[in-house]
Amino acid sequence: MNTDFLVVGSGIAGLNFALKVANYGRVIIVTKKEIMESNTNLAQGGIATVTRKDDSVQLHIKDTVNVGSGLSNKRIVKILAEKGPEAIRNLLSFGVKFDKENDELHLTTEGGHSMARVLHSGDSTGREIEQSMTESIRKSKDIEVFEDCFAIDLILKNTGCIGARILDIKNRKMCDIFARVTILATGGIGYIYQNTTNPEIATGDGIAMALRAGAKIEDMEFVQFHPTTLNKLGAPHFLISEALRGEGAILVNARGERFMLGYDNMGELAPRDIISRTIFNELKNGPVYLDIRHKGKGFILDRFPMIHQECLKYDVDITTDLIPVSPAAHYICGGIKTNEYGETTVANLLAFGECTCTGVHGANRLASNSLLESVVFSSLGAQKAKNYLKNEIEAPPQQKETAFANIETQELNYIKAELRNAMWDYVGIIRTEEKMDLMLRKLEHLNRRLDVFGGTGVNTQFLEIKNMVTVANLITKAAHTRKESRGTHYRTDYPTTDDKNWLKHICFEQREEKLHTFFT
Ligand code: SIN
């Protein structure tokens, strides 16, 4: 099958790119579940942009770079902040509705922002964006969406990308889709951790595929842990948006004492890494709670209806109860290295959104910059998309056949559970050399167990776990290599930031199946 643009993934970055390039050529979107199942869909807080007269692009840049802890690329951050208002106009044009107050966009604040600049749609901003974009996609005659289709690997010829091999999950069939340009917009990796705000689909497939195709992967040690997720036995780590703290919710310990101001003068609005580590340590002495009751029932129901409903399912009424919280893996700051047009180091392969490392986030991400990053850079990439139309759709090279196999699932379930538990325990919020050594050994062992399945063919579960192990290996190797603490990466054996030796990025590249590490 042939197309002009092949987009892998259906979050905000992939959908925005598809909608923008549909005027120029035929687009195929492949997504491994239904189109609406993405990290975007779960994003609660909002999208950060300068809209107030007393705010400025300079201030947005300053906040982003401060949180990025020395590793953000200032040129790229400037593009992000400057293009923010245009990105919002773009979303409005797709019918996205943001909350308003007295006819003005309502703005909230979150950790690390020096003023309120986060636009939102209640507490379901991601869903509002995803729904509006999906409606536009469904109406477009130039965009075809293949749901339940898993991208196994990129197809390469003469070191450029010419498409991807796809597993049609329902029909258990393989097919190759050839394209003038291929776009990875596969989202995050949170599901490699036992405790995460991310859905099951967040298994790092795009990053693993790009690595196998020879692309450079950077900043993988910087996994952001969200400080406040629901902490109740039997309940998922459902995100309790930072916007609650933005609207005045406070964190208290088991004795009902507010503790954050003792650690950072920004209190509950300190950068996420500081709050996550503080809560993680407080949890050793008893539960930690978020308290928003003082804002009143009317306000809470109006501003956080979805969080209220979700928590009720687990017997927590946020209008009258303290909310038990703990941190969980939320976002990866690193990924496939790209420039501002989404160009990777592999020809005719673009990438956008959380699977990328544009350089915006550095060692830590400013809250609500991720949806913005996805829209800004996928829009810039789309502006250059016409250039790819001159590419020939390449004659397929001789492909090794991949077979579908009904691989026994129990052992794969065990491998997945072991991986997720070990990543949480050994390469989580607080890291040490000793624990990461254990993780590296664990990964070798898990790989050997996975190899047993390799020969007989593949299924989705096997492919996903392979990708999860690949990504876990990159995170662990990067975190092991970086002998300091910075941003989201914290080691008790190297607890301080070492600008003299570590103001640099750790980058990976795989050549002839060997992983090479270098610094940029
Ligand atoms: C949140 O609502 O707290 C998450 C927003 C983000 O991760 O930027």
Coordinates of C-alpha atoms and ligand atoms in Angstrom, one line a residue, residues 43-46 110 224 226 239-243 245 272 330 365-370, ligand 1:
A43 CA -4.2 15.5 29.7
Q44 CA -6.1 17.5 32.3
G45 CA -4.2 20.7 33.1
G46 CA -4.1 22.6 29.9
E110 CA 0.8 25.4 37.6
Q224 CA 9.1 13.3 34.9
H226 CA 3.9 13.8 38.5
L239 CA -3.9 12.1 37.7
I240 CA -5.0 14.7 40.2
S241 CA -4.1 17.7 38.1
E242 CA -1.6 20.3 39.1
A243 CA -4.3 22.8 38.3
R245 CA -2.7 23.3 43.4
R272 CA 7.4 18.9 39.9
H330 CA 4.1 10.9 33.9
R365 CA 9.4 20.0 31.7
L366 CA 7.4 23.1 32.6
A367 CA 3.8 22.1 33.3
S368 CA 1.4 22.3 30.3
N369 CA 4.3 22.9 27.8
S370 CA 3.8 19.5 26.2
Ligands
SIN1 C1 -1.7 18.2 35.1 O1 -2.8 18.5 34.8 O2 -1.2 18.3 36.2 C2 -0.8 17.7 34.0 C3 -0.4 18.7 33.1 C4 1.0 18.5 32.5 O3 1.5 17.4 32.7 O4 1.5 19.4 31.8

